[in-house]
PDB file of C-alpha atoms in Angstrom:
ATOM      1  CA  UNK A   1     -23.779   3.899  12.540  1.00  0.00           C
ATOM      2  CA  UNK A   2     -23.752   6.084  15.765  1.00  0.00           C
ATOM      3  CA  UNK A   3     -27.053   7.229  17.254  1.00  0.00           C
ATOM      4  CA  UNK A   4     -27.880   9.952  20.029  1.00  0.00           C
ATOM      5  CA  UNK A   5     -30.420   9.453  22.496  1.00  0.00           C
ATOM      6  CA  UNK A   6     -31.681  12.078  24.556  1.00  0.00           C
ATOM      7  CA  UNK A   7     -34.731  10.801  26.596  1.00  0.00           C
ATOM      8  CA  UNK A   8     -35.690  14.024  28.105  1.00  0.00           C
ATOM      9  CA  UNK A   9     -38.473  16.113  25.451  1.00  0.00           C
ATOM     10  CA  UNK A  10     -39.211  18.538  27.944  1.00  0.00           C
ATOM     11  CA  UNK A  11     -37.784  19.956  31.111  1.00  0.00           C
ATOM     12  CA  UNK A  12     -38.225  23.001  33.577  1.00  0.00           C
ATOM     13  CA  UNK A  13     -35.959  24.946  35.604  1.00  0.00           C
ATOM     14  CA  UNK A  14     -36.232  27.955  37.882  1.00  0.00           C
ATOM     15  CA  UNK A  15     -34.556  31.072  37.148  1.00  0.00           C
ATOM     16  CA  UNK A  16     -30.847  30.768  38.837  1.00  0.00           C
ATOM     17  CA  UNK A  17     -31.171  27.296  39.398  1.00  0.00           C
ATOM     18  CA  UNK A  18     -29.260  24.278  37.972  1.00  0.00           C
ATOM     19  CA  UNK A  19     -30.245  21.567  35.146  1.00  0.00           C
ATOM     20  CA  UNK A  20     -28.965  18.551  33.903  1.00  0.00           C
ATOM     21  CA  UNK A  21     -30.035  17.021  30.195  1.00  0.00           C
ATOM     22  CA  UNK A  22     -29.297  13.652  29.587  1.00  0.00           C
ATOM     23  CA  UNK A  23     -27.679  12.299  26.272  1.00  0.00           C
ATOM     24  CA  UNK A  24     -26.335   8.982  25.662  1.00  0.00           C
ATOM     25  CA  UNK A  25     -24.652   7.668  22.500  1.00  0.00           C
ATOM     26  CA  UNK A  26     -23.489   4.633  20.945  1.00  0.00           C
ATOM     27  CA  UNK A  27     -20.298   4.131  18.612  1.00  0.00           C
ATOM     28  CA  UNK A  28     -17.553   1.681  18.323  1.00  0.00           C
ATOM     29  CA  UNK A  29     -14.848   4.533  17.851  1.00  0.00           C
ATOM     30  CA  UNK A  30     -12.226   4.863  20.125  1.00  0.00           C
ATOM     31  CA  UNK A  31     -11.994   8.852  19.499  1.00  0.00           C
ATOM     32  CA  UNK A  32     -14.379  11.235  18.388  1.00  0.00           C
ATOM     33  CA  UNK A  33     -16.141  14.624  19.466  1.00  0.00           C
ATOM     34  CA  UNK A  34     -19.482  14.827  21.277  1.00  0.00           C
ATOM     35  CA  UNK A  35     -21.274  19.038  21.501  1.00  0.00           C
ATOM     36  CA  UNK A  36     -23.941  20.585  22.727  1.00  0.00           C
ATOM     37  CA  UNK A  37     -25.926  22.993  20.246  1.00  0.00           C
ATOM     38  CA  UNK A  38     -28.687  25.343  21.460  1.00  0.00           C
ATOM     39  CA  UNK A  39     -31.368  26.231  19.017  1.00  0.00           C
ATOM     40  CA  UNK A  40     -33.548  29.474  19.753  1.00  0.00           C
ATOM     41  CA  UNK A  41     -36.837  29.892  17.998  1.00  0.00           C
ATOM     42  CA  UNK A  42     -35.009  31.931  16.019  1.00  0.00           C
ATOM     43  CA  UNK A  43     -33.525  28.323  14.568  1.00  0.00           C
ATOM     44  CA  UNK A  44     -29.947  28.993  14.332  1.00  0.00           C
ATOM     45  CA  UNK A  45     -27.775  26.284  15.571  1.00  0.00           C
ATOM     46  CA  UNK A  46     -25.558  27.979  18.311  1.00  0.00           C
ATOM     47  CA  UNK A  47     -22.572  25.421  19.943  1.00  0.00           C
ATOM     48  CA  UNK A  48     -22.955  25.582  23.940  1.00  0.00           C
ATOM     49  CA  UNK A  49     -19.617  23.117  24.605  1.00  0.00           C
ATOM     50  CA  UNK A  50     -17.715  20.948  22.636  1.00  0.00           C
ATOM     51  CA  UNK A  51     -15.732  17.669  24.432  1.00  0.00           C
ATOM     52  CA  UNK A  52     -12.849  15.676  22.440  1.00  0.00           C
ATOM     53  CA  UNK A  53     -13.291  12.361  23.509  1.00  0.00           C
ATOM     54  CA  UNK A  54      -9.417  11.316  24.260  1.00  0.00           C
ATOM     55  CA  UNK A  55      -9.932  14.149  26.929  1.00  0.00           C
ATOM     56  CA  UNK A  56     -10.950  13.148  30.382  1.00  0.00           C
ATOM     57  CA  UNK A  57     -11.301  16.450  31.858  1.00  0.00           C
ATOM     58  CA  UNK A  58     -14.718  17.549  31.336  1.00  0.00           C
ATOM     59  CA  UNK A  59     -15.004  20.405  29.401  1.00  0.00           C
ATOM     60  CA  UNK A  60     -16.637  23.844  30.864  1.00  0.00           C
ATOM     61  CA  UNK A  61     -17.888  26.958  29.444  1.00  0.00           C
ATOM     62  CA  UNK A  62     -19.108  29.639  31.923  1.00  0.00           C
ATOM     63  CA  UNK A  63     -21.872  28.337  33.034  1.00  0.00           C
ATOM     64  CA  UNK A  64     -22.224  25.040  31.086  1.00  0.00           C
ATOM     65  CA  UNK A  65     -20.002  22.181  32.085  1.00  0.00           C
ATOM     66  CA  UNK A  66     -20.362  18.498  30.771  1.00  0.00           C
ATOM     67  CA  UNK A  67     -19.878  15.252  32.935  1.00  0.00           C
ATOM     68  CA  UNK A  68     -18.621  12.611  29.941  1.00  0.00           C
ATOM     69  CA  UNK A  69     -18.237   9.484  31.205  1.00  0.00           C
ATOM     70  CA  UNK A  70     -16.707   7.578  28.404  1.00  0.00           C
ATOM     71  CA  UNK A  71     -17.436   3.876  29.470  1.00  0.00           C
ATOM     72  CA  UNK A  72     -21.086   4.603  29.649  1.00  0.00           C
ATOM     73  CA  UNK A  73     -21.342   6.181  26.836  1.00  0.00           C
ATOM     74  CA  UNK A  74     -23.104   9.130  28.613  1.00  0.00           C
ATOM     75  CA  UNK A  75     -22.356  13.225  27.563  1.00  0.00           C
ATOM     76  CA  UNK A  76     -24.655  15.213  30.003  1.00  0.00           C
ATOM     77  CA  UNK A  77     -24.785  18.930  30.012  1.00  0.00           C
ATOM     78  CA  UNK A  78     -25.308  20.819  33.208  1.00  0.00           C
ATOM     79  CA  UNK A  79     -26.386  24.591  33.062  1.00  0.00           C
ATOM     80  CA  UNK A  80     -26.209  26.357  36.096  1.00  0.00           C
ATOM     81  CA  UNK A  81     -27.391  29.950  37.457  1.00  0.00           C
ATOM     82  CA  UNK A  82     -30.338  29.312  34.586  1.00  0.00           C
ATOM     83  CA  UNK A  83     -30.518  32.281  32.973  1.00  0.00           C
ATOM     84  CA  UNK A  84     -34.398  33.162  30.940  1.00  0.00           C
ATOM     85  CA  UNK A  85     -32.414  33.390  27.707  1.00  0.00           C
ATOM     86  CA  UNK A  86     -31.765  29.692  28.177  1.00  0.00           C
ATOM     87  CA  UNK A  87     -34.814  28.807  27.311  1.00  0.00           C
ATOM     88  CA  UNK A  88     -34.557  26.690  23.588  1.00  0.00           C
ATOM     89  CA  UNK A  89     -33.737  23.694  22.146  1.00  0.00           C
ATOM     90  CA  UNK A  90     -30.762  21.755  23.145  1.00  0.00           C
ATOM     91  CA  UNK A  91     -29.174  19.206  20.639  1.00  0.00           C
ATOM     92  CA  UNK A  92     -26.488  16.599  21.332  1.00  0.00           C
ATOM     93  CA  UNK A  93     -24.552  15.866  18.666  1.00  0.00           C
ATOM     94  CA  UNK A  94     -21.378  13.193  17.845  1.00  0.00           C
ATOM     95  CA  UNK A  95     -18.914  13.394  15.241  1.00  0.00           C
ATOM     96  CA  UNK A  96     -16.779  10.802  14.322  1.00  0.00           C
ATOM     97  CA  UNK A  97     -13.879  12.892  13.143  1.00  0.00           C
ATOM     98  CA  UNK A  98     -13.061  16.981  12.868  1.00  0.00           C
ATOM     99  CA  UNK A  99     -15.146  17.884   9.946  1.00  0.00           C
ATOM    100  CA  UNK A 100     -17.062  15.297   9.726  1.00  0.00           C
ATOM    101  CA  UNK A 101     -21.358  15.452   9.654  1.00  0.00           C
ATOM    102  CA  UNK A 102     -22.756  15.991  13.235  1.00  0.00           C
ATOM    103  CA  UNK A 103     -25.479  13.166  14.377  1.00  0.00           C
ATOM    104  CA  UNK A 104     -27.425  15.232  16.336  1.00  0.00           C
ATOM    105  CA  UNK A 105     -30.220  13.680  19.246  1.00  0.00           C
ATOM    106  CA  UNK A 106     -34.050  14.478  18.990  1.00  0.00           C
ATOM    107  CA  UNK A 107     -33.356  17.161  21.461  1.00  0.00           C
ATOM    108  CA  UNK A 108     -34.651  18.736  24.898  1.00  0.00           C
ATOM    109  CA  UNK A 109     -37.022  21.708  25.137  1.00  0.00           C
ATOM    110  CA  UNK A 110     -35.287  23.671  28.122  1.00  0.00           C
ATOM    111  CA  UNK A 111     -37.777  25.979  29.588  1.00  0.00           C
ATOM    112  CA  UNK A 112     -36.815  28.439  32.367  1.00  0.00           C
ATOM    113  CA  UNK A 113     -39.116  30.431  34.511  1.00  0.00           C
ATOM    114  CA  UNK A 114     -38.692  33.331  36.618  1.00  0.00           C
TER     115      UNK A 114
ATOM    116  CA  UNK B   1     -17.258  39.108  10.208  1.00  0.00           C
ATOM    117  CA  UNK B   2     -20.514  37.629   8.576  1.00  0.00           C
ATOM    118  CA  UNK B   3     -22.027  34.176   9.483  1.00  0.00           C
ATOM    119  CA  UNK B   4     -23.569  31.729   7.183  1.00  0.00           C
ATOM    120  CA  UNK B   5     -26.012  33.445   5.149  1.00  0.00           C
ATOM    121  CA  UNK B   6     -29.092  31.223   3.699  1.00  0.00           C
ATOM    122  CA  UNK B   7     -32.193  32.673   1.978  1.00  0.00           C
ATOM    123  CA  UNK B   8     -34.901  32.298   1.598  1.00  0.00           C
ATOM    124  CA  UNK B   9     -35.862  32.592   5.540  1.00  0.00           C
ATOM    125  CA  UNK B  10     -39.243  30.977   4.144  1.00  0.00           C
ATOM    126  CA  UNK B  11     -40.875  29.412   1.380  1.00  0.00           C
ATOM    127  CA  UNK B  12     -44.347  28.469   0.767  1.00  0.00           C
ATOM    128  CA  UNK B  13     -44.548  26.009  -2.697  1.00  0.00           C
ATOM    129  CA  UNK B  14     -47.120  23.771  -4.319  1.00  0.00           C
ATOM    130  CA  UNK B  15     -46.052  20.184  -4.405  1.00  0.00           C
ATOM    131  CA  UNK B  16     -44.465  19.231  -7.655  1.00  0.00           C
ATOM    132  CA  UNK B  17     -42.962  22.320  -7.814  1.00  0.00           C
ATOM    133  CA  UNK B  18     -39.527  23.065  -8.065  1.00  0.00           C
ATOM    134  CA  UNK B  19     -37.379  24.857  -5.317  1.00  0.00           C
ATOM    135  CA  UNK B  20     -34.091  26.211  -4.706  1.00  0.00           C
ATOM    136  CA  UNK B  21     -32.039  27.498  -1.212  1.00  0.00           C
ATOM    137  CA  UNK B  22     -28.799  29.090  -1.262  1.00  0.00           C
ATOM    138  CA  UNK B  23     -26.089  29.330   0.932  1.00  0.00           C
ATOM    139  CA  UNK B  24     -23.171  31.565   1.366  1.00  0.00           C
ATOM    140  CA  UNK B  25     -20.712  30.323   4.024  1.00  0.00           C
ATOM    141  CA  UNK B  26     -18.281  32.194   5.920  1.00  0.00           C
ATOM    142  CA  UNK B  27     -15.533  33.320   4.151  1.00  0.00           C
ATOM    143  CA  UNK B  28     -12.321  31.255   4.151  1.00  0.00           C
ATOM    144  CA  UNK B  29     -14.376  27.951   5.279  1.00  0.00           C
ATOM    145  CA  UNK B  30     -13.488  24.936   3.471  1.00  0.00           C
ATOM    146  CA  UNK B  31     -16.443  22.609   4.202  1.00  0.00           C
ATOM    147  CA  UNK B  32     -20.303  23.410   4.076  1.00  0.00           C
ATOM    148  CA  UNK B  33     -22.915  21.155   4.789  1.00  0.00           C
ATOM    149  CA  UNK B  34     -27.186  21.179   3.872  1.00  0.00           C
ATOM    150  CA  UNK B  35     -28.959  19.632   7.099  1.00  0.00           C
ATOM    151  CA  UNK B  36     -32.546  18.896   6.830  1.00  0.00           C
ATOM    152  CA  UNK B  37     -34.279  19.408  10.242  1.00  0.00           C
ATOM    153  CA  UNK B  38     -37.933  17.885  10.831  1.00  0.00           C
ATOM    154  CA  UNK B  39     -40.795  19.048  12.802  1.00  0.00           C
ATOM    155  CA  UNK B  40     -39.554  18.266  16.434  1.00  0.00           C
ATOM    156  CA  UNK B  41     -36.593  16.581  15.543  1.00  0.00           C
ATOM    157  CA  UNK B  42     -32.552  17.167  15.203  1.00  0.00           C
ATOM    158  CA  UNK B  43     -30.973  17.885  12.140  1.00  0.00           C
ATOM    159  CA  UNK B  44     -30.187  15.217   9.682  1.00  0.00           C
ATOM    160  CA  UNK B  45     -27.480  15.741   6.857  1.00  0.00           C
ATOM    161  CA  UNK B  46     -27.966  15.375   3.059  1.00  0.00           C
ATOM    162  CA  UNK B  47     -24.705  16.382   1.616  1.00  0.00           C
ATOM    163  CA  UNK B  48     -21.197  17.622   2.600  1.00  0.00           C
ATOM    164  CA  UNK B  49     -18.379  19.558   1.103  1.00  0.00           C
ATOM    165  CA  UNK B  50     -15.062  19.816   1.265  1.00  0.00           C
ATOM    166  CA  UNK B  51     -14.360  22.440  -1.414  1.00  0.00           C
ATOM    167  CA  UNK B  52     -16.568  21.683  -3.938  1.00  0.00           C
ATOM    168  CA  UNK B  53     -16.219  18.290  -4.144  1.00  0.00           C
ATOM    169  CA  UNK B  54     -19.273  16.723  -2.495  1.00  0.00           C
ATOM    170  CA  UNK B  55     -17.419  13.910   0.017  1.00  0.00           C
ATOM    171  CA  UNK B  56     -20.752  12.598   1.706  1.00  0.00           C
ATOM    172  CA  UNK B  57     -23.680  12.745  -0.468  1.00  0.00           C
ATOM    173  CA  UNK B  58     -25.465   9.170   0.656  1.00  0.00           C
ATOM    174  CA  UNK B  59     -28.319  10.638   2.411  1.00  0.00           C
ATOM    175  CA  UNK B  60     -29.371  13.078  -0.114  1.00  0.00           C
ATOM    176  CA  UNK B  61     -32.566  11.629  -2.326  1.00  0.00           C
ATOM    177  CA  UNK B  62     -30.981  11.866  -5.537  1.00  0.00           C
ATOM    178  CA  UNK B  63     -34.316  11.366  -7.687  1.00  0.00           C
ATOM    179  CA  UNK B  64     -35.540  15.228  -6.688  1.00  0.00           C
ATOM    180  CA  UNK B  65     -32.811  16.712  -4.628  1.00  0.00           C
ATOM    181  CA  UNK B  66     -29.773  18.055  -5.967  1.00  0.00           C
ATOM    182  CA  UNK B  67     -26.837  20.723  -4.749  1.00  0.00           C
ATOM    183  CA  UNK B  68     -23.798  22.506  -6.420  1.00  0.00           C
ATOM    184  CA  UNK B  69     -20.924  24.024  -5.226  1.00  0.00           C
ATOM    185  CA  UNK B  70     -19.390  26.725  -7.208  1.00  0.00           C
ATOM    186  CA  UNK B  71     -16.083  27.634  -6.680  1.00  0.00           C
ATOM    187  CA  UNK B  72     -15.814  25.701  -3.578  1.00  0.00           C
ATOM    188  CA  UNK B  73     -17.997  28.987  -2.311  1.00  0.00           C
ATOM    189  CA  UNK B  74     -21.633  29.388  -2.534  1.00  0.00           C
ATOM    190  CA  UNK B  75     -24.020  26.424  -2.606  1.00  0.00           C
ATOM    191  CA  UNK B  76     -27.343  25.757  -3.861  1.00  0.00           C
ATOM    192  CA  UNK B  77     -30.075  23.119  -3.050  1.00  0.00           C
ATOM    193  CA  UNK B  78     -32.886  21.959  -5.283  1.00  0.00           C
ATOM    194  CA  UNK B  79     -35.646  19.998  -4.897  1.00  0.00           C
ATOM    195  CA  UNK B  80     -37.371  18.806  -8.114  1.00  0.00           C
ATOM    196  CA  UNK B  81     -40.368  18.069  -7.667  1.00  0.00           C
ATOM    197  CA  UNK B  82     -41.335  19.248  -4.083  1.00  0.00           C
ATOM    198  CA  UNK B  83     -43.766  16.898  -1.957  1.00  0.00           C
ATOM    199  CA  UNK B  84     -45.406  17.190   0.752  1.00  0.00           C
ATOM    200  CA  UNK B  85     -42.522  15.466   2.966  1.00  0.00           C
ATOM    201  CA  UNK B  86     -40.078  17.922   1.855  1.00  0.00           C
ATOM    202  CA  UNK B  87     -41.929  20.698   4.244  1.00  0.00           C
ATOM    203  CA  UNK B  88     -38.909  21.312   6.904  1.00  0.00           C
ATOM    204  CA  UNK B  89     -36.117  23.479   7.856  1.00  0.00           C
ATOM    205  CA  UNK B  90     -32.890  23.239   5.764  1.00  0.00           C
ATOM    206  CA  UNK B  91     -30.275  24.208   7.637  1.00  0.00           C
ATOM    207  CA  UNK B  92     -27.007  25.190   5.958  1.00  0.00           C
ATOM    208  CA  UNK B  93     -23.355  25.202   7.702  1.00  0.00           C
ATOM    209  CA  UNK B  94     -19.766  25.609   7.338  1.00  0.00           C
ATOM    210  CA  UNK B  95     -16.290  25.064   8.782  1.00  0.00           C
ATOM    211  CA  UNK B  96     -12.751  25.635   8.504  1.00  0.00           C
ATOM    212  CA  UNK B  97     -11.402  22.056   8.719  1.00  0.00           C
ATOM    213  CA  UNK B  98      -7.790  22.572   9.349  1.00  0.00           C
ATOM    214  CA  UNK B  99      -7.074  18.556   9.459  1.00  0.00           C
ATOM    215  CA  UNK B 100      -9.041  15.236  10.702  1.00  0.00           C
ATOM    216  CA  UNK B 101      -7.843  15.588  14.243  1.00  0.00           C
ATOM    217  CA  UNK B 102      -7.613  19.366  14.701  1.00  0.00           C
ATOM    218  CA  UNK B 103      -9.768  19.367  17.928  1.00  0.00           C
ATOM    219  CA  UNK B 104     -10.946  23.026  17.485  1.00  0.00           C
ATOM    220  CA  UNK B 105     -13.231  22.670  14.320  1.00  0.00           C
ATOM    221  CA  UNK B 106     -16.383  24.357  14.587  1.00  0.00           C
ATOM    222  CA  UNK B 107     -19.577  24.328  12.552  1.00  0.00           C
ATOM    223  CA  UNK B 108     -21.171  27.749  12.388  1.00  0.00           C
ATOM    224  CA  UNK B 109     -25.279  27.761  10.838  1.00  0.00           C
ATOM    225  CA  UNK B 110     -27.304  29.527   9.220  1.00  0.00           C
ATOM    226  CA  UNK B 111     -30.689  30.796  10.426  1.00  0.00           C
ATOM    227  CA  UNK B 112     -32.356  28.391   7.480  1.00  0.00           C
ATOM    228  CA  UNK B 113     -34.713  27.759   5.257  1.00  0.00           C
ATOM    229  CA  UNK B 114     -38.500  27.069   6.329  1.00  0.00           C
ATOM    230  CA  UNK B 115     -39.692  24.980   3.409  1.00  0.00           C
ATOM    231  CA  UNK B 116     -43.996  24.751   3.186  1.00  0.00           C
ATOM    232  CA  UNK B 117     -44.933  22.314   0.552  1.00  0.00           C
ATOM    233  CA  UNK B 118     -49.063  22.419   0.224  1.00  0.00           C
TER     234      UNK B 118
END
Protein backbone atom coordinates (compact mmCIF):
# COMPACT_ATOMS: atom_id res chain seq x y z
CA UNK A 1 0.00 0.00 0.00
CA UNK A 2 1.41 3.58 -0.61
CA UNK A 3 1.16 6.16 2.17
CA UNK A 4 1.70 10.10 2.15
CA UNK A 5 3.32 11.82 4.83
CA UNK A 6 3.24 15.36 5.21
CA UNK A 7 4.81 16.36 8.63
CA UNK A 8 4.03 19.96 8.48
CA UNK A 9 0.07 20.68 10.21
CA UNK A 10 0.57 24.19 10.20
CA UNK A 11 2.70 26.81 8.54
CA UNK A 12 2.92 30.71 8.03
CA UNK A 13 4.06 32.84 5.35
CA UNK A 14 4.19 36.56 4.68
CA UNK A 15 2.32 38.09 1.99
CA UNK A 16 4.77 37.93 -1.28
CA UNK A 17 7.02 35.69 0.26
CA UNK A 18 7.99 32.06 -0.56
CA UNK A 19 6.95 28.55 1.15
CA UNK A 20 7.90 25.19 0.94
CA UNK A 21 5.49 22.08 2.26
CA UNK A 22 7.01 18.96 2.71
CA UNK A 23 5.49 15.56 1.49
CA UNK A 24 7.14 12.32 1.35
CA UNK A 25 5.73 9.02 0.06
CA UNK A 26 6.42 5.48 -0.06
CA UNK A 27 5.61 2.92 -3.00
CA UNK A 28 7.40 0.19 -4.73
CA UNK A 29 6.14 1.41 -8.28
CA UNK A 30 8.44 2.36 -10.73
CA UNK A 31 5.84 4.98 -12.37
CA UNK A 32 3.06 6.74 -11.03
CA UNK A 33 1.65 10.41 -10.50
CA UNK A 34 2.16 12.48 -7.34
CA UNK A 35 -0.39 16.28 -7.12
CA UNK A 36 -0.91 18.85 -5.09
CA UNK A 37 -4.71 19.71 -4.21
CA UNK A 38 -5.69 22.92 -2.38
CA UNK A 39 -8.80 22.82 -0.32
CA UNK A 40 -10.52 26.28 0.64
CA UNK A 41 -12.97 26.38 3.47
CA UNK A 42 -15.21 26.30 0.94
CA UNK A 43 -14.05 22.31 0.73
CA UNK A 44 -13.71 21.79 -2.87
CA UNK A 45 -10.70 19.91 -3.89
CA UNK A 46 -8.87 22.29 -6.40
CA UNK A 47 -5.43 20.56 -8.21
CA UNK A 48 -2.40 23.15 -7.69
CA UNK A 49 0.30 20.83 -9.92
CA UNK A 50 0.37 17.52 -11.05
CA UNK A 51 4.08 15.59 -11.67
CA UNK A 52 4.28 12.16 -13.78
CA UNK A 53 6.83 10.37 -12.15
CA UNK A 54 8.96 9.05 -15.37
CA UNK A 55 9.44 12.94 -15.73
CA UNK A 56 12.50 14.48 -14.24
CA UNK A 57 11.81 17.97 -14.98
CA UNK A 58 9.94 19.35 -12.19
CA UNK A 59 6.77 20.45 -13.02
CA UNK A 60 5.67 24.36 -12.61
CA UNK A 61 2.53 26.21 -12.60
CA UNK A 62 2.76 30.04 -12.26
CA UNK A 63 3.67 30.39 -9.16
CA UNK A 64 3.81 26.80 -7.79
CA UNK A 65 6.71 24.65 -8.82
CA UNK A 66 7.56 21.14 -7.27
CA UNK A 67 11.18 19.83 -6.47
CA UNK A 68 10.52 15.72 -6.89
CA UNK A 69 13.33 13.98 -6.10
CA UNK A 70 12.50 10.48 -7.02
CA UNK A 71 15.18 8.46 -4.99
CA UNK A 72 14.02 10.03 -1.82
CA UNK A 73 10.84 9.63 -2.28
CA UNK A 74 10.23 13.38 -1.56
CA UNK A 75 7.35 15.70 -3.75
CA UNK A 76 7.66 19.25 -2.15
CA UNK A 77 5.62 22.13 -3.32
CA UNK A 78 7.03 25.60 -3.31
CA UNK A 79 4.60 28.67 -3.63
CA UNK A 80 6.12 31.78 -4.24
CA UNK A 81 4.97 35.63 -4.31
CA UNK A 82 2.27 34.17 -1.49
CA UNK A 83 -0.67 35.53 -2.44
CA UNK A 84 -3.75 35.96 0.77
CA UNK A 85 -5.97 33.72 -1.35
CA UNK A 86 -3.43 31.01 -0.64
CA UNK A 87 -4.41 30.57 2.47
CA UNK A 88 -6.18 26.68 2.76
CA UNK A 89 -5.51 23.33 2.96
CA UNK A 90 -2.91 21.70 0.91
CA UNK A 91 -3.15 17.86 0.17
CA UNK A 92 -0.51 15.61 -1.40
CA UNK A 93 -1.77 12.98 -3.10
CA UNK A 94 -0.18 9.66 -5.19
CA UNK A 95 -1.77 7.65 -7.71
CA UNK A 96 -0.57 4.59 -8.85
CA UNK A 97 -1.92 4.77 -12.36
CA UNK A 98 -4.16 7.53 -14.57
CA UNK A 99 -7.51 7.00 -13.09
CA UNK A 100 -6.76 5.37 -10.41
CA UNK A 101 -7.98 6.52 -6.45
CA UNK A 102 -5.74 9.40 -5.13
CA UNK A 103 -3.97 8.60 -1.53
CA UNK A 104 -4.01 11.83 -0.32
CA UNK A 105 -1.53 13.07 2.99
CA UNK A 106 -3.12 14.48 6.29
CA UNK A 107 -2.42 17.83 4.84
CA UNK A 108 -0.84 21.40 5.69
CA UNK A 109 -2.85 24.41 6.89
CA UNK A 110 -1.09 27.25 4.75
CA UNK A 111 -1.78 30.50 6.36
CA UNK A 112 -0.65 33.80 4.75
CA UNK A 113 -0.58 37.17 6.33
CA UNK A 114 -0.36 40.53 5.04
CA UNK B 1 -19.34 23.91 -18.49
CA UNK B 2 -20.66 22.62 -15.02
CA UNK B 3 -18.43 20.90 -12.35
CA UNK B 4 -19.34 18.05 -10.18
CA UNK B 5 -22.51 18.76 -8.61
CA UNK B 6 -23.23 16.97 -5.03
CA UNK B 7 -26.17 17.83 -2.73
CA UNK B 8 -26.95 17.99 -0.09
CA UNK B 9 -24.19 20.79 0.93
CA UNK B 10 -25.27 19.57 4.58
CA UNK B 11 -27.05 17.14 6.50
CA UNK B 12 -27.90 16.92 10.04
CA UNK B 13 -29.39 13.03 10.89
CA UNK B 14 -30.12 11.00 13.99
CA UNK B 15 -27.98 7.94 14.23
CA UNK B 16 -29.68 4.88 12.90
CA UNK B 17 -31.10 6.77 10.41
CA UNK B 18 -30.85 6.34 6.92
CA UNK B 19 -29.08 8.81 4.44
CA UNK B 20 -28.51 9.38 0.92
CA UNK B 21 -25.89 11.93 -1.25
CA UNK B 22 -25.99 12.31 -4.84
CA UNK B 23 -23.68 13.13 -7.34
CA UNK B 24 -23.82 14.36 -10.82
CA UNK B 25 -20.40 14.38 -12.54
CA UNK B 26 -19.28 16.33 -15.36
CA UNK B 27 -20.63 15.46 -18.43
CA UNK B 28 -18.71 13.08 -20.71
CA UNK B 29 -16.52 11.73 -17.58
CA UNK B 30 -16.12 8.13 -17.46
CA UNK B 31 -15.01 7.52 -13.84
CA UNK B 32 -16.50 9.02 -10.52
CA UNK B 33 -15.36 8.37 -7.25
CA UNK B 34 -17.17 8.91 -3.31
CA UNK B 35 -14.19 10.09 -0.93
CA UNK B 36 -14.90 10.26 2.67
CA UNK B 37 -12.87 13.11 4.30
CA UNK B 38 -12.48 13.21 8.28
CA UNK B 39 -12.25 15.98 10.66
CA UNK B 40 -8.60 17.23 9.98
CA UNK B 41 -7.66 14.68 7.74
CA UNK B 42 -7.25 13.92 3.74
CA UNK B 43 -9.70 12.25 1.84
CA UNK B 44 -10.03 8.55 1.90
CA UNK B 45 -11.90 6.60 -0.98
CA UNK B 46 -14.87 4.19 -0.60
CA UNK B 47 -15.77 3.29 -4.09
CA UNK B 48 -14.77 3.94 -7.75
CA UNK B 49 -16.32 3.83 -11.14
CA UNK B 50 -15.50 3.30 -14.32
CA UNK B 51 -18.90 3.54 -16.04
CA UNK B 52 -21.07 2.01 -13.85
CA UNK B 53 -19.31 -0.79 -13.01
CA UNK B 54 -17.89 -0.25 -9.52
CA UNK B 55 -13.89 -1.37 -10.13
CA UNK B 56 -12.66 -0.54 -6.46
CA UNK B 57 -15.21 -0.99 -3.89
CA UNK B 58 -12.81 -2.61 -0.92
CA UNK B 59 -12.91 0.27 1.34
CA UNK B 60 -16.52 0.89 1.34
CA UNK B 61 -18.31 -0.73 4.71
CA UNK B 62 -20.62 -2.85 2.96
CA UNK B 63 -22.91 -3.68 6.14
CA UNK B 64 -24.50 0.17 6.00
CA UNK B 65 -22.97 1.85 3.04
CA UNK B 66 -24.02 1.32 -0.35
CA UNK B 67 -23.76 3.35 -3.96
CA UNK B 68 -25.31 2.97 -7.51
CA UNK B 69 -24.46 4.12 -10.66
CA UNK B 70 -27.13 4.63 -13.15
CA UNK B 71 -26.37 4.81 -16.53
CA UNK B 72 -22.77 5.11 -15.94
CA UNK B 73 -24.08 8.92 -14.97
CA UNK B 74 -25.38 10.00 -11.72
CA UNK B 75 -24.43 8.28 -8.46
CA UNK B 76 -25.90 7.86 -5.19
CA UNK B 77 -24.50 7.00 -1.67
CA UNK B 78 -26.36 5.49 1.25
CA UNK B 79 -25.68 4.91 4.53
CA UNK B 80 -28.04 2.52 6.38
CA UNK B 81 -28.03 2.96 9.47
CA UNK B 82 -26.04 6.24 10.16
CA UNK B 83 -23.66 6.31 13.37
CA UNK B 84 -22.06 8.55 14.96
CA UNK B 85 -18.63 7.83 12.98
CA UNK B 86 -20.24 8.44 9.78
CA UNK B 87 -20.29 12.44 10.67
CA UNK B 88 -17.74 13.74 7.78
CA UNK B 89 -17.45 15.26 4.47
CA UNK B 90 -18.20 13.03 1.42
CA UNK B 91 -16.57 14.24 -1.27
CA UNK B 92 -17.63 13.17 -4.76
CA UNK B 93 -15.33 13.31 -8.08
CA UNK B 94 -14.95 12.51 -11.60
CA UNK B 95 -12.62 12.08 -14.59
CA UNK B 96 -12.27 11.47 -18.11
CA UNK B 97 -9.83 8.53 -18.12
CA UNK B 98 -8.70 8.40 -21.64
CA UNK B 99 -6.26 5.21 -20.91
CA UNK B 100 -3.95 3.90 -17.84
CA UNK B 101 -1.00 5.98 -18.89
CA UNK B 102 -2.62 9.08 -20.39
CA UNK B 103 -0.57 11.54 -18.20
CA UNK B 104 -3.20 14.37 -18.39
CA UNK B 105 -6.12 12.78 -16.31
CA UNK B 106 -7.61 15.02 -13.93
CA UNK B 107 -10.02 14.58 -11.04
CA UNK B 108 -12.40 17.50 -10.75
CA UNK B 109 -14.68 17.61 -7.00
CA UNK B 110 -17.44 18.50 -5.81
CA UNK B 111 -18.00 21.03 -3.02
CA UNK B 112 -19.48 17.86 -0.78
CA UNK B 113 -21.51 16.64 1.52
CA UNK B 114 -21.22 17.70 5.36
CA UNK B 115 -22.73 14.66 7.04
CA UNK B 116 -23.85 15.43 11.14
CA UNK B 117 -24.88 12.23 12.72
CA UNK B 118 -26.23 13.15 16.53
Amino acid sequence: AQTVTQSQPEMSVQEAETVTLSCTYDTSENNYYLFWYKQPPSRQMILVIRQEAYKQQNATENRFSVNFQKAAKSFSLKISDSQLGDTAMYFCAFSPNSGYALNFGKGTSLLVTP
Amino acid sequence: EAGVVQSPRYKIIEKKQPVAFWCNPISGHNTLYWYRQNLGQGPELLIRYENEEAVDDSQLPKDRFSAERLKGVDSTLKIQPAELGDSAVYLCASSLVRGAQAPDTEAFFGQGTRLTVV
